Structure formats: structure tokens, C-alpha cells
CSV table of C-alpha atoms in Angstrom, one decimal:
chain,number,residue,atom,x,y,z
A,282,MET,CA,-124.5,6.2,-13.9
A,283,SER,CA,-126.2,9.4,-12.8
A,284,PRO,CA,-130.0,10.0,-13.3
A,285,SER,CA,-129.2,12.7,-15.9
A,286,THR,CA,-127.5,10.2,-18.2
A,287,LYS,CA,-130.3,7.7,-18.0
A,288,GLY,CA,-132.1,7.6,-21.4
A,289,ALA,CA,-129.2,9.2,-23.2
A,290,GLN,CA,-129.2,9.2,-27.0
A,291,GLY,CA,-128.9,5.7,-28.3
A,292,ALA,CA,-129.9,3.9,-25.1
A,293,PRO,CA,-133.0,1.7,-25.7
A,294,VAL,CA,-136.1,3.1,-24.0
A,295,THR,CA,-139.4,1.2,-23.2
A,296,GLY,CA,-142.8,2.8,-23.7
A,297,ASN,CA,-145.2,3.3,-26.6
A,298,ALA,CA,-144.6,6.9,-27.6
A,299,VAL,CA,-142.0,8.6,-29.9
A,300,ALA,CA,-141.7,12.4,-30.0
A,301,ILE,CA,-140.6,14.0,-33.2
A,302,LYS,CA,-138.8,17.2,-32.1
A,303,ASN,CA,-135.7,19.2,-33.1
A,304,PHE,CA,-135.5,17.2,-36.3
A,305,ALA,CA,-135.0,13.9,-34.3
A,306,PHE,CA,-137.0,10.9,-33.2
A,307,SER,CA,-137.0,10.6,-29.4
A,308,PRO,CA,-136.2,8.0,-28.2
A,309,ALA,CA,-133.9,7.0,-31.1
A,310,THR,CA,-134.3,3.3,-30.0
A,311,LEU,CA,-137.6,2.1,-28.6
A,312,ARG,CA,-137.9,-1.4,-27.1
A,313,ILE,CA,-141.5,-2.8,-27.0
A,314,LYS,CA,-143.4,-6.1,-26.8
A,315,VAL,CA,-145.3,-7.7,-29.7
A,316,GLY,CA,-148.8,-6.3,-29.9
A,317,THR,CA,-147.8,-2.8,-28.7
A,318,THR,CA,-149.2,0.2,-30.6
A,319,VAL,CA,-146.6,3.0,-30.9
A,320,THR,CA,-147.7,6.6,-31.4
A,321,TRP,CA,-145.4,9.1,-33.1
A,322,THR,CA,-146.3,12.8,-32.5
A,323,ASN,CA,-144.8,15.6,-34.5
A,324,GLN,CA,-143.7,18.5,-32.2
A,325,ASP,CA,-141.8,20.4,-34.8
A,326,THR,CA,-143.1,23.2,-37.0
A,327,GLU,CA,-141.8,21.3,-40.1
A,328,ALA,CA,-143.6,18.2,-41.5
A,329,HIS,CA,-142.1,14.8,-41.0
A,330,THR,CA,-142.8,11.2,-42.0
A,331,VAL,CA,-142.4,7.8,-40.3
A,332,THR,CA,-141.2,5.5,-43.0
A,333,SER,CA,-139.6,2.1,-42.8
A,334,THR,CA,-136.0,1.9,-44.1
A,335,GLY,CA,-135.8,-0.3,-47.2
A,336,SER,CA,-138.7,-1.8,-49.1
A,337,GLY,CA,-141.6,-3.7,-47.7
A,338,GLY,CA,-141.5,-2.3,-44.1
A,339,PRO,CA,-144.7,-1.8,-42.2
A,340,LEU,CA,-144.2,2.0,-41.4
A,341,SER,CA,-145.5,4.4,-44.0
A,342,SER,CA,-147.1,7.6,-42.7
A,343,ALA,CA,-148.2,10.6,-44.6
A,344,ALA,CA,-146.4,13.9,-44.0
A,345,LEU,CA,-147.3,14.8,-40.4
A,346,ALA,CA,-148.1,18.4,-39.7
A,347,THR,CA,-147.3,20.0,-36.4
A,348,HIS,CA,-149.1,18.0,-33.5
A,349,ALA,CA,-150.2,15.3,-36.0
A,350,THR,CA,-149.9,11.7,-34.9
A,351,TYR,CA,-149.2,8.3,-36.6
A,352,ARG,CA,-149.8,5.0,-35.0
A,353,HIS,CA,-148.7,1.4,-35.8
A,354,THR,CA,-149.2,-1.8,-33.9
A,355,PHE,CA,-146.2,-4.2,-34.2
A,356,THR,CA,-147.4,-7.8,-34.5
A,357,LYS,CA,-144.0,-9.6,-35.2
A,358,PRO,CA,-140.7,-9.5,-33.3
A,359,GLY,CA,-137.8,-7.9,-35.0
A,360,THR,CA,-135.8,-4.7,-35.4
A,361,TYR,CA,-137.6,-2.0,-37.4
A,362,ALA,CA,-135.4,0.8,-38.7
A,363,TYR,CA,-137.2,3.9,-40.0
A,364,LEU,CA,-136.6,7.4,-41.1
A,365,CYS,CA,-138.2,10.7,-42.2
A,366,THR,CA,-138.3,10.7,-46.0
A,367,ILE,CA,-138.3,14.5,-46.0
A,368,HIS,CA,-135.2,14.7,-43.7
A,369,PRO,CA,-133.4,11.4,-44.3
A,370,PHE,CA,-130.8,12.2,-41.6
A,371,MET,CA,-133.6,11.6,-39.1
A,372,THR,CA,-133.4,7.9,-38.3
A,373,ALA,CA,-134.5,5.6,-35.4
A,374,THR,CA,-135.3,2.0,-34.5
A,375,VAL,CA,-138.1,0.0,-32.9
A,376,GLU,CA,-137.0,-3.3,-31.3
A,377,VAL,CA,-139.9,-5.7,-30.9
A,378,THR,CA,-139.6,-8.7,-28.6
A,379,ARG,CA,-142.1,-11.4,-27.4
């Protein structure tokens, strides 16, 4: 694997930040430990949301204007799928481990 393919679309990435740009969440899959606070930052000129897929999920941001941020601390292990309710084709996942 060459360095340029590391972090390719779909490959899990560790860290605590998600960029919203070009109508996509980057990284598409974020792998974190329980207790991590993740920050999403909208880098697009369009508004976006960070909303759990399905009912009862923990993620529920307001519409984020350009440069706005949303933060959530994950307290339980699991896989958290989310999307932008304005642009439902924008989907991503947070994988939380102990």
C-alpha cells in the first residue's frame, strides 16, 4: 500500500475530528475510544446536519452554517451511523470501542 492510498474512502480512521466538505463526511468511518468527544466542522458553503440514522440515536445537530461545529462525547461502545438530513446521501459511521 502506498502512502497516497492510506486513509482512502471507507478505511477507518482514528482521531476526533470530522470535516464536512464537498457534500461528504471525512473520514467516512471514524474509530474512537469510549469517552472521546468528536467535533464535526462544516467546511461547505451549504448547511449540513449531523443526525443519527434511525430513531433514538445520540447525534442530533441543528443545521450547521459554514465553519460551524457540532460536538458529541461517545459514552458507550457501538457503531453509530449518521447522515445529513438536508442531504441524505451524505452518510458516515463512528465506531466506538473500549
